[in-house]
């Protein structure tokens, strides 16, 4: 409950008051795909481990998981069928940062980003240089394109059409145009229905998944990581927000941490994670700070809902006193028309759970 002083000073000042008063505690938050990452990170925090060790070990689960097609091994590739990964890390206690972008063939970009932070005088390495650096430190180069991701890439290539409805990657001119999941069945007879439906969905609505994970320990130390395969079918060399310090991730040991998933281009244009940390520094609750940042994104489109409807983005914020929150641009509806908020993962030592994100706009 708010004290009389907090009530008189308003919600922003109330946040600042709580920040000064509350005791830090072990807490990890992450994007919706991060329940296992949060659990792993919490295990490390409870054993007295460092917050960056915790989050990097947590997201390694997603980087290894071929079923998480937005991160690491099994991530959806660029338009040439090559998986390119981006990641960033920030370590609160030492106030250091590291990042890699456009990294090919290495499934743990977050670990390489950490090495950039710890073993170089730089903050970011990209492309060929990042790969050579990773290999110098013993990372194994491998093909990160799984059969599932390759299928989705082929479906995407076949979904493209010229003005007359043709595509060189489908049957010849004598064949009828194929534009539906049903037609796909004939071309991929050995693939099950669910996988084909998923492939069509990601081919026609390229995802920007990603995992962001933020941790606070009982000593009040904080760290964060963001790791991704980026926008599916991107132009080779496209870099999103995830490896950009201040956009996909920002940690200020004095205030808190923030990160993002979703359409990176819009986040870069508002320096989202940094904006959120600064809003928390000014006294906003993490959830309000995320909403404030979303308002800036909406403002970049003159609040035009029809243009904003083309994408989504979700922010996550964890304050130094353990307060946390998340907000997405959109609240969706399920097939029955019921409101369905986006969700995010939280672990405060009692197991990982999903909580509802706040939202700026409603579909
Ligand atoms: N947020 C991930 C990306 O846009 O690449």
mmCIF file of C-alpha atoms and ligand atoms in Angstrom:
data_model
loop_
_atom_site.group_PDB
_atom_site.id
_atom_site.type_symbol
_atom_site.label_atom_id
_atom_site.label_comp_id
_atom_site.label_asym_id
_atom_site.label_seq_id
_atom_site.Cartn_x
_atom_site.Cartn_y
_atom_site.Cartn_z
ATOM 1 C CA UNK A 1 0.000 0.000 0.000
ATOM 2 C CA UNK A 2 1.204 3.535 -0.778
ATOM 3 C CA UNK A 3 2.282 5.714 2.110
ATOM 4 C CA UNK A 4 0.685 9.158 2.497
ATOM 5 C CA UNK A 5 3.916 10.706 1.221
ATOM 6 C CA UNK A 6 3.945 8.459 -1.866
ATOM 7 C CA UNK A 7 0.275 9.253 -2.513
ATOM 8 C CA UNK A 8 0.884 12.987 -2.289
ATOM 9 C CA UNK A 9 3.938 12.796 -4.571
ATOM 10 C CA UNK A 10 2.184 10.715 -7.272
ATOM 11 C CA UNK A 11 3.051 7.337 -8.791
ATOM 12 C CA UNK A 12 6.391 8.357 -10.312
ATOM 13 C CA UNK A 13 7.738 9.618 -7.025
ATOM 14 C CA UNK A 14 6.245 6.592 -5.277
ATOM 15 C CA UNK A 15 8.425 4.396 -7.495
ATOM 16 C CA UNK A 16 11.490 6.359 -6.494
ATOM 17 C CA UNK A 17 10.591 5.974 -2.827
ATOM 18 C CA UNK A 18 10.200 2.193 -3.165
ATOM 19 C CA UNK A 19 13.538 1.977 -4.993
ATOM 20 C CA UNK A 20 15.284 3.493 -2.029
ATOM 21 C CA UNK A 21 13.473 1.389 0.562
ATOM 22 C CA UNK A 22 13.184 -2.169 -0.785
ATOM 23 C CA UNK A 23 15.750 -4.942 -0.261
ATOM 24 C CA UNK A 24 17.176 -6.598 -3.375
ATOM 25 C CA UNK A 25 16.286 -10.259 -3.887
ATOM 26 C CA UNK A 26 17.028 -12.986 -6.406
ATOM 27 C CA UNK A 27 14.743 -12.465 -9.374
ATOM 28 C CA UNK A 28 14.933 -13.310 -13.058
ATOM 29 C CA UNK A 29 12.581 -12.209 -15.819
ATOM 30 C CA UNK A 30 12.547 -13.117 -19.514
ATOM 31 C CA UNK A 31 10.492 -13.109 -22.666
ATOM 32 C CA UNK A 32 7.690 -15.682 -22.968
ATOM 33 C CA UNK A 33 10.079 -18.364 -24.284
ATOM 34 C CA UNK A 34 12.231 -17.986 -21.164
ATOM 35 C CA UNK A 35 10.676 -20.116 -18.430
ATOM 36 C CA UNK A 36 13.498 -22.681 -18.601
ATOM 37 C CA UNK A 37 16.093 -19.912 -18.917
ATOM 38 C CA UNK A 38 14.719 -18.233 -15.789
ATOM 39 C CA UNK A 39 14.797 -21.506 -13.867
ATOM 40 C CA UNK A 40 18.404 -22.182 -14.848
ATOM 41 C CA UNK A 41 19.442 -18.617 -14.039
ATOM 42 C CA UNK A 42 17.703 -18.781 -10.653
ATOM 43 C CA UNK A 43 19.517 -22.025 -9.842
ATOM 44 C CA UNK A 44 22.821 -20.213 -10.409
ATOM 45 C CA UNK A 45 21.759 -17.147 -8.394
ATOM 46 C CA UNK A 46 20.653 -19.338 -5.479
ATOM 47 C CA UNK A 47 24.059 -21.034 -5.521
ATOM 48 C CA UNK A 48 25.631 -17.584 -5.151
ATOM 49 C CA UNK A 49 26.626 -17.268 -8.812
ATOM 50 C CA UNK A 50 27.178 -14.104 -10.779
ATOM 51 C CA UNK A 51 24.155 -12.550 -12.490
ATOM 52 C CA UNK A 52 25.785 -12.630 -15.945
ATOM 53 C CA UNK A 53 26.782 -16.289 -15.533
ATOM 54 C CA UNK A 54 23.141 -16.907 -14.635
ATOM 55 C CA UNK A 55 21.464 -15.258 -17.622
ATOM 56 C CA UNK A 56 23.988 -16.477 -20.203
ATOM 57 C CA UNK A 57 23.571 -20.061 -18.953
ATOM 58 C CA UNK A 58 19.803 -19.570 -18.976
ATOM 59 C CA UNK A 59 19.500 -18.446 -22.585
ATOM 60 C CA UNK A 60 21.932 -21.176 -23.720
ATOM 61 C CA UNK A 61 18.943 -23.530 -23.292
ATOM 62 C CA UNK A 62 17.089 -21.631 -26.032
ATOM 63 C CA UNK A 63 20.210 -21.277 -28.167
ATOM 64 C CA UNK A 64 20.563 -25.088 -28.086
ATOM 65 C CA UNK A 65 16.875 -25.808 -28.671
ATOM 66 C CA UNK A 66 15.980 -26.530 -32.326
ATOM 67 C CA UNK A 67 12.317 -25.962 -31.454
ATOM 68 C CA UNK A 68 12.977 -22.332 -30.553
ATOM 69 C CA UNK A 69 13.212 -21.126 -34.132
ATOM 70 C CA UNK A 70 14.012 -17.527 -33.173
ATOM 71 C CA UNK A 71 17.265 -18.145 -31.293
ATOM 72 C CA UNK A 72 20.565 -19.972 -31.898
ATOM 73 C CA UNK A 73 20.588 -23.486 -33.398
ATOM 74 C CA UNK A 74 17.406 -23.964 -35.413
ATOM 75 C CA UNK A 75 16.804 -20.222 -35.801
ATOM 76 C CA UNK A 76 15.081 -19.163 -39.018
ATOM 77 C CA UNK A 77 17.656 -18.107 -41.624
ATOM 78 C CA UNK A 78 18.210 -15.052 -43.802
ATOM 79 C CA UNK A 79 16.868 -14.875 -47.377
ATOM 80 C CA UNK A 80 19.761 -17.053 -48.581
ATOM 81 C CA UNK A 81 19.005 -19.834 -46.094
ATOM 82 C CA UNK A 82 21.902 -18.988 -43.759
ATOM 83 C CA UNK A 83 21.326 -18.541 -40.025
ATOM 84 C CA UNK A 84 22.811 -15.243 -38.778
ATOM 85 C CA UNK A 85 22.773 -14.588 -35.049
ATOM 86 C CA UNK A 86 22.914 -11.399 -32.939
ATOM 87 C CA UNK A 87 23.447 -11.081 -29.176
ATOM 88 C CA UNK A 88 24.433 -8.667 -26.449
ATOM 89 C CA UNK A 89 25.319 -8.872 -22.766
ATOM 90 C CA UNK A 90 25.716 -6.294 -20.009
ATOM 91 C CA UNK A 91 27.222 -6.875 -16.593
ATOM 92 C CA UNK A 92 25.966 -4.416 -13.999
ATOM 93 C CA UNK A 93 28.696 -4.652 -11.343
ATOM 94 C CA UNK A 94 31.534 -3.971 -13.790
ATOM 95 C CA UNK A 95 29.391 -1.762 -16.066
ATOM 96 C CA UNK A 96 30.747 -3.587 -19.114
ATOM 97 C CA UNK A 97 29.043 -4.627 -22.337
ATOM 98 C CA UNK A 98 29.693 -6.929 -25.282
ATOM 99 C CA UNK A 99 27.884 -7.822 -28.484
ATOM 100 C CA UNK A 100 28.082 -9.745 -31.731
ATOM 101 C CA UNK A 101 26.033 -9.297 -34.890
ATOM 102 C CA UNK A 102 25.601 -11.269 -38.081
ATOM 103 C CA UNK A 103 27.467 -14.209 -36.557
ATOM 104 C CA UNK A 104 27.186 -17.400 -38.637
ATOM 105 C CA UNK A 105 27.843 -20.990 -37.625
ATOM 106 C CA UNK A 106 28.172 -20.541 -33.842
ATOM 107 C CA UNK A 107 25.148 -21.564 -31.803
ATOM 108 C CA UNK A 108 25.929 -19.568 -28.634
ATOM 109 C CA UNK A 109 26.290 -15.921 -29.714
ATOM 110 C CA UNK A 110 25.597 -14.707 -26.158
ATOM 111 C CA UNK A 111 28.735 -16.500 -24.973
ATOM 112 C CA UNK A 112 30.742 -14.926 -27.784
ATOM 113 C CA UNK A 113 29.298 -11.500 -26.872
ATOM 114 C CA UNK A 114 30.477 -12.102 -23.334
ATOM 115 C CA UNK A 115 33.975 -12.915 -24.561
ATOM 116 C CA UNK A 116 33.998 -9.714 -26.602
ATOM 117 C CA UNK A 117 33.192 -7.916 -23.361
ATOM 118 C CA UNK A 118 35.791 -9.723 -21.273
ATOM 119 C CA UNK A 119 38.673 -10.373 -23.660
ATOM 120 C CA UNK A 120 38.777 -7.416 -26.024
ATOM 121 C CA UNK A 121 39.017 -3.674 -25.929
ATOM 122 C CA UNK A 122 35.878 -3.500 -28.100
ATOM 123 C CA UNK A 123 32.153 -3.727 -27.478
ATOM 124 C CA UNK A 124 30.866 -5.255 -30.731
ATOM 125 C CA UNK A 125 32.199 -7.627 -33.367
ATOM 126 C CA UNK A 126 30.259 -8.462 -36.528
ATOM 127 C CA UNK A 127 30.173 -11.021 -39.320
ATOM 128 C CA UNK A 128 33.398 -12.682 -40.432
ATOM 129 C CA UNK A 129 35.433 -10.982 -37.703
ATOM 130 C CA UNK A 130 33.052 -12.214 -35.008
ATOM 131 C CA UNK A 131 33.266 -15.757 -36.404
ATOM 132 C CA UNK A 132 37.065 -15.717 -36.507
ATOM 133 C CA UNK A 133 37.127 -14.363 -32.950
ATOM 134 C CA UNK A 134 34.771 -17.115 -31.744
ATOM 135 C CA UNK A 135 36.848 -19.814 -33.429
ATOM 136 C CA UNK A 136 40.017 -18.379 -31.903
ATOM 137 C CA UNK A 137 38.425 -19.050 -28.524
ATOM 138 C CA UNK A 138 37.550 -22.624 -29.454
ATOM 139 C CA UNK A 139 33.897 -22.329 -30.488
ATOM 140 C CA UNK A 140 32.968 -25.026 -33.007
ATOM 141 C CA UNK A 141 31.577 -23.877 -36.341
ATOM 142 C CA UNK A 142 28.525 -25.882 -37.423
ATOM 143 C CA UNK A 143 25.514 -25.723 -39.716
ATOM 144 C CA UNK A 144 22.768 -24.092 -37.637
ATOM 145 C CA UNK A 145 20.019 -24.644 -40.232
ATOM 146 C CA UNK A 146 17.781 -27.484 -39.026
ATOM 147 C CA UNK A 147 15.544 -29.427 -41.389
ATOM 148 C CA UNK A 148 12.534 -27.674 -39.864
ATOM 149 C CA UNK A 149 13.991 -24.215 -40.485
ATOM 150 C CA UNK A 150 15.086 -25.241 -43.995
ATOM 151 C CA UNK A 151 11.516 -26.348 -44.743
ATOM 152 C CA UNK A 152 10.129 -22.999 -43.572
ATOM 153 C CA UNK A 153 12.708 -21.174 -45.710
ATOM 154 C CA UNK A 154 11.691 -23.190 -48.789
ATOM 155 C CA UNK A 155 8.026 -22.497 -48.097
ATOM 156 C CA UNK A 156 8.855 -18.797 -47.805
ATOM 157 C CA UNK A 157 10.721 -18.851 -51.133
ATOM 158 C CA UNK A 158 7.786 -20.609 -52.757
ATOM 159 C CA UNK A 159 5.283 -18.166 -51.261
ATOM 160 C CA UNK A 160 6.814 -15.218 -53.135
ATOM 161 C CA UNK A 161 5.102 -14.219 -56.374
ATOM 162 C CA UNK A 162 5.813 -11.795 -59.182
ATOM 163 C CA UNK A 163 3.111 -9.491 -60.575
ATOM 164 C CA UNK A 164 1.711 -12.322 -62.680
ATOM 165 C CA UNK A 165 1.601 -14.724 -59.742
ATOM 166 C CA UNK A 166 4.633 -16.792 -60.757
ATOM 167 C CA UNK A 167 7.662 -17.980 -58.812
ATOM 168 C CA UNK A 168 10.746 -19.786 -60.128
ATOM 169 C CA UNK A 169 10.800 -22.027 -57.050
ATOM 170 C CA UNK A 170 7.405 -23.603 -57.777
ATOM 171 C CA UNK A 171 6.195 -25.807 -60.628
ATOM 172 C CA UNK A 172 6.406 -24.579 -64.214
ATOM 173 C CA UNK A 173 4.077 -22.254 -66.048
ATOM 174 C CA UNK A 174 1.713 -25.123 -66.826
ATOM 175 C CA UNK A 175 1.008 -25.735 -63.121
ATOM 176 C CA UNK A 176 -1.818 -24.004 -61.253
ATOM 177 C CA UNK A 177 -0.736 -21.243 -58.798
ATOM 178 C CA UNK A 178 -0.356 -22.528 -55.262
ATOM 179 C CA UNK A 179 -0.991 -20.069 -52.474
ATOM 180 C CA UNK A 180 -2.430 -22.032 -49.607
ATOM 181 C CA UNK A 181 -1.224 -24.499 -46.984
ATOM 182 C CA UNK A 182 -3.333 -27.174 -48.729
ATOM 183 C CA UNK A 183 -1.276 -26.813 -51.926
ATOM 184 C CA UNK A 184 1.896 -27.152 -49.898
ATOM 185 C CA UNK A 185 0.861 -30.674 -48.927
ATOM 186 C CA UNK A 186 1.461 -31.874 -52.513
ATOM 187 C CA UNK A 187 4.940 -30.351 -52.602
ATOM 188 C CA UNK A 188 6.006 -31.620 -49.174
ATOM 189 C CA UNK A 189 4.198 -34.972 -48.870
ATOM 190 C CA UNK A 190 6.481 -36.244 -46.084
ATOM 191 C CA UNK A 191 5.925 -33.282 -43.761
ATOM 192 C CA UNK A 192 3.170 -33.462 -41.130
ATOM 193 C CA UNK A 193 0.214 -31.043 -41.180
ATOM 194 C CA UNK A 194 1.188 -29.136 -38.039
ATOM 195 C CA UNK A 195 4.721 -28.461 -39.286
ATOM 196 C CA UNK A 196 3.434 -27.351 -42.685
ATOM 197 C CA UNK A 197 0.888 -25.002 -41.096
ATOM 198 C CA UNK A 198 3.669 -23.526 -38.931
ATOM 199 C CA UNK A 199 5.951 -23.166 -41.969
ATOM 200 C CA UNK A 200 3.229 -21.307 -43.869
ATOM 201 C CA UNK A 201 2.593 -19.058 -40.875
ATOM 202 C CA UNK A 202 6.249 -18.046 -40.468
ATOM 203 C CA UNK A 203 6.756 -17.786 -44.237
ATOM 204 C CA UNK A 204 3.928 -15.289 -44.571
ATOM 205 C CA UNK A 205 4.422 -13.509 -41.205
ATOM 206 C CA UNK A 206 8.200 -13.438 -40.651
ATOM 207 C CA UNK A 207 8.794 -13.593 -36.897
ATOM 208 C CA UNK A 208 11.297 -11.624 -34.819
ATOM 209 C CA UNK A 209 11.269 -13.888 -31.770
ATOM 210 C CA UNK A 210 14.387 -13.540 -29.606
ATOM 211 C CA UNK A 211 14.999 -14.173 -25.903
ATOM 212 C CA UNK A 212 15.779 -11.408 -23.435
ATOM 213 C CA UNK A 213 16.685 -12.376 -19.853
ATOM 214 C CA UNK A 214 17.399 -10.008 -16.928
ATOM 215 C CA UNK A 215 18.603 -10.938 -13.444
ATOM 216 C CA UNK A 216 18.971 -9.336 -10.033
ATOM 217 C CA UNK A 217 20.620 -11.076 -7.080
ATOM 218 C CA UNK A 218 20.285 -10.605 -3.343
ATOM 219 C CA UNK A 219 23.408 -8.411 -3.335
ATOM 220 C CA UNK A 220 21.623 -5.999 -5.668
ATOM 221 C CA UNK A 221 23.791 -6.898 -8.677
ATOM 222 C CA UNK A 222 22.176 -6.994 -12.115
ATOM 223 C CA UNK A 223 22.944 -8.321 -15.592
ATOM 224 C CA UNK A 224 21.120 -8.950 -18.845
ATOM 225 C CA UNK A 225 21.366 -10.750 -22.160
ATOM 226 C CA UNK A 226 19.490 -10.693 -25.448
ATOM 227 C CA UNK A 227 20.099 -13.329 -28.134
ATOM 228 C CA UNK A 228 18.322 -13.937 -31.434
ATOM 229 C CA UNK A 229 18.382 -15.203 -34.994
ATOM 230 C CA UNK A 230 16.704 -11.917 -35.875
ATOM 231 C CA UNK A 231 14.056 -11.297 -38.474
ATOM 232 C CA UNK A 232 13.311 -14.387 -40.556
ATOM 233 C CA UNK A 233 14.235 -14.069 -44.270
ATOM 234 C CA UNK A 234 16.182 -10.859 -43.629
ATOM 235 C CA UNK A 235 18.619 -9.415 -46.136
ATOM 236 C CA UNK A 236 22.029 -10.916 -45.304
ATOM 237 C CA UNK A 237 23.799 -8.517 -42.980
ATOM 238 C CA UNK A 238 20.612 -7.042 -41.493
ATOM 239 C CA UNK A 239 21.164 -6.337 -37.802
ATOM 240 C CA UNK A 240 18.236 -5.836 -35.455
ATOM 241 C CA UNK A 241 18.013 -4.340 -31.992
ATOM 242 C CA UNK A 242 19.214 -7.334 -29.976
ATOM 243 C CA UNK A 243 22.967 -6.648 -30.188
ATOM 244 C CA UNK A 244 22.571 -2.872 -29.963
ATOM 245 C CA UNK A 245 23.461 -1.732 -26.466
ATOM 246 C CA UNK A 246 20.714 0.693 -25.427
ATOM 247 C CA UNK A 247 18.111 -0.812 -27.780
ATOM 248 C CA UNK A 248 17.784 -4.593 -27.289
ATOM 249 C CA UNK A 249 19.466 -4.444 -23.881
ATOM 250 C CA UNK A 250 20.581 -1.936 -21.279
ATOM 251 C CA UNK A 251 21.694 -2.365 -17.674
ATOM 252 C CA UNK A 252 22.561 0.426 -15.266
ATOM 253 C CA UNK A 253 23.666 -0.991 -11.936
ATOM 254 C CA UNK A 254 22.324 2.104 -10.159
ATOM 255 C CA UNK A 255 18.815 1.784 -11.579
ATOM 256 C CA UNK A 256 17.832 -1.420 -13.342
ATOM 257 C CA UNK A 257 17.804 -3.361 -16.577
ATOM 258 C CA UNK A 258 15.621 -3.520 -19.659
ATOM 259 C CA UNK A 259 15.398 -5.524 -22.871
ATOM 260 C CA UNK A 260 13.189 -6.183 -25.855
ATOM 261 C CA UNK A 261 11.804 -8.721 -28.289
ATOM 262 C CA UNK A 262 9.899 -8.070 -31.496
ATOM 263 C CA UNK A 263 10.514 -5.770 -34.444
ATOM 264 C CA UNK A 264 13.998 -4.472 -33.869
ATOM 265 C CA UNK A 265 13.874 -1.647 -36.387
ATOM 266 C CA UNK A 266 11.271 0.201 -34.308
ATOM 267 C CA UNK A 267 13.172 -0.383 -31.092
ATOM 268 C CA UNK A 268 16.425 0.988 -32.508
ATOM 269 C CA UNK A 269 14.612 4.209 -33.452
ATOM 270 C CA UNK A 270 13.669 4.864 -29.809
ATOM 271 C CA UNK A 271 16.784 3.347 -28.139
ATOM 272 C CA UNK A 272 14.214 1.345 -26.210
ATOM 273 C CA UNK A 273 16.112 -0.346 -23.377
ATOM 274 C CA UNK A 274 18.030 2.817 -22.518
ATOM 275 C CA UNK A 275 14.846 4.885 -22.666
ATOM 276 C CA UNK A 276 13.193 2.488 -20.210
ATOM 277 C CA UNK A 277 16.094 2.532 -17.759
ATOM 278 C CA UNK A 278 16.086 6.328 -17.857
ATOM 279 C CA UNK A 279 12.324 6.350 -17.221
ATOM 280 C CA UNK A 280 12.886 4.112 -14.193
ATOM 281 C CA UNK A 281 15.660 6.422 -13.024
ATOM 282 C CA UNK A 282 13.096 9.231 -13.145
ATOM 283 C CA UNK A 283 10.860 7.179 -10.847
ATOM 284 C CA UNK A 284 8.571 5.193 -13.132
ATOM 285 C CA UNK A 285 7.548 1.665 -12.264
ATOM 286 C CA UNK A 286 9.123 -0.810 -14.754
ATOM 287 C CA UNK A 287 5.746 -1.510 -16.368
ATOM 288 C CA UNK A 288 5.019 2.208 -16.821
ATOM 289 C CA UNK A 289 8.520 2.740 -18.201
ATOM 290 C CA UNK A 290 7.889 0.020 -20.822
ATOM 291 C CA UNK A 291 4.580 1.674 -21.762
ATOM 292 C CA UNK A 292 6.266 5.061 -22.004
ATOM 293 C CA UNK A 293 8.729 3.636 -24.500
ATOM 294 C CA UNK A 294 5.916 2.034 -26.512
ATOM 295 C CA UNK A 295 4.254 5.448 -26.709
ATOM 296 C CA UNK A 296 7.398 6.772 -28.387
ATOM 297 C CA UNK A 297 7.211 3.991 -30.958
ATOM 298 C CA UNK A 298 3.542 4.784 -31.603
ATOM 299 C CA UNK A 299 4.469 8.464 -31.898
ATOM 300 C CA UNK A 300 6.962 7.594 -34.652
ATOM 301 C CA UNK A 301 3.924 6.443 -36.655
ATOM 302 C CA UNK A 302 1.780 9.450 -35.641
ATOM 303 C CA UNK A 303 -0.231 6.935 -33.592
ATOM 304 C CA UNK A 304 -1.615 5.505 -36.844
ATOM 305 C CA UNK A 305 -3.076 2.172 -35.731
ATOM 306 C CA UNK A 306 -3.228 0.786 -39.249
ATOM 307 C CA UNK A 307 0.554 1.127 -39.650
ATOM 308 C CA UNK A 308 1.305 0.027 -36.100
ATOM 309 C CA UNK A 309 -0.807 -3.097 -36.726
ATOM 310 C CA UNK A 310 1.946 -4.424 -39.010
ATOM 311 C CA UNK A 311 4.230 -5.370 -36.108
ATOM 312 C CA UNK A 312 4.535 -6.023 -32.407
ATOM 313 C CA UNK A 313 7.244 -5.397 -29.845
ATOM 314 C CA UNK A 314 7.516 -6.248 -26.159
ATOM 315 C CA UNK A 315 9.698 -4.633 -23.510
ATOM 316 C CA UNK A 316 10.863 -6.133 -20.201
ATOM 317 C CA UNK A 317 12.198 -4.182 -17.229
ATOM 318 C CA UNK A 318 13.631 -5.134 -13.850
ATOM 319 C CA UNK A 319 14.407 -2.485 -11.281
ATOM 320 C CA UNK A 320 17.211 -2.645 -8.757
ATOM 321 C CA UNK A 321 14.723 -3.063 -5.902
ATOM 322 C CA UNK A 322 13.172 -6.154 -7.533
ATOM 323 C CA UNK A 323 10.120 -4.445 -9.037
ATOM 324 C CA UNK A 324 9.578 -5.699 -12.580
ATOM 325 C CA UNK A 325 7.178 -5.367 -15.477
ATOM 326 C CA UNK A 326 6.630 -5.905 -19.161
ATOM 327 C CA UNK A 327 4.469 -4.298 -21.820
ATOM 328 C CA UNK A 328 3.720 -5.070 -25.442
ATOM 329 C CA UNK A 329 2.517 -2.762 -28.163
ATOM 330 C CA UNK A 330 -0.577 -4.892 -28.776
ATOM 331 C CA UNK A 331 -2.970 -6.965 -26.769
ATOM 332 C CA UNK A 332 -4.351 -9.600 -29.108
ATOM 333 C CA UNK A 333 -7.521 -11.667 -29.088
ATOM 334 C CA UNK A 334 -7.822 -15.440 -29.281
ATOM 335 C CA UNK A 335 -9.902 -17.304 -31.879
ATOM 336 C CA UNK A 336 -13.008 -16.869 -29.747
ATOM 337 C CA UNK A 337 -12.440 -13.111 -29.580
ATOM 338 C CA UNK A 338 -11.375 -13.105 -25.930
ATOM 339 C CA UNK A 339 -8.632 -10.609 -24.978
ATOM 340 C CA UNK A 340 -5.266 -12.378 -24.868
ATOM 341 C CA UNK A 341 -2.392 -10.333 -23.421
ATOM 342 C CA UNK A 342 1.183 -11.177 -24.345
ATOM 343 C CA UNK A 343 3.042 -12.945 -21.546
ATOM 344 C CA UNK A 344 6.504 -12.919 -20.014
ATOM 345 C CA UNK A 345 8.445 -15.266 -17.738
ATOM 346 C CA UNK A 346 9.267 -14.570 -14.093
ATOM 347 C CA UNK A 347 11.171 -16.566 -11.484
ATOM 348 C CA UNK A 348 11.489 -15.194 -7.957
ATOM 349 C CA UNK A 349 12.778 -18.418 -6.451
ATOM 350 C CA UNK A 350 9.423 -20.183 -6.336
ATOM 351 C CA UNK A 351 9.570 -21.642 -9.859
ATOM 352 C CA UNK A 352 9.105 -20.059 -13.253
ATOM 353 C CA UNK A 353 5.706 -18.734 -14.213
ATOM 354 C CA UNK A 354 4.196 -16.641 -16.984
ATOM 355 C CA UNK A 355 2.589 -13.300 -16.190
ATOM 356 C CA UNK A 356 0.526 -11.004 -18.412
ATOM 357 C CA UNK A 357 2.236 -8.075 -20.079
ATOM 358 C CA UNK A 358 0.594 -4.660 -19.979
ATOM 359 C CA UNK A 359 -0.260 -3.296 -23.428
ATOM 360 C CA UNK A 360 -0.542 0.013 -25.199
ATOM 361 C CA UNK A 361 -3.067 -0.846 -27.907
ATOM 362 C CA UNK A 362 -5.830 -3.386 -28.258
ATOM 363 C CA UNK A 363 -6.704 -5.192 -31.478
HETATM 364 N N1 LIG B 1 14.221 -8.197 -31.962
HETATM 365 C C1 LIG B 1 14.913 -9.033 -32.842
HETATM 366 C C2 LIG B 1 15.203 -8.434 -34.133
HETATM 367 O O1 LIG B 1 14.479 -7.566 -34.606
HETATM 368 O O2 LIG B 1 16.156 -8.840 -34.755
#
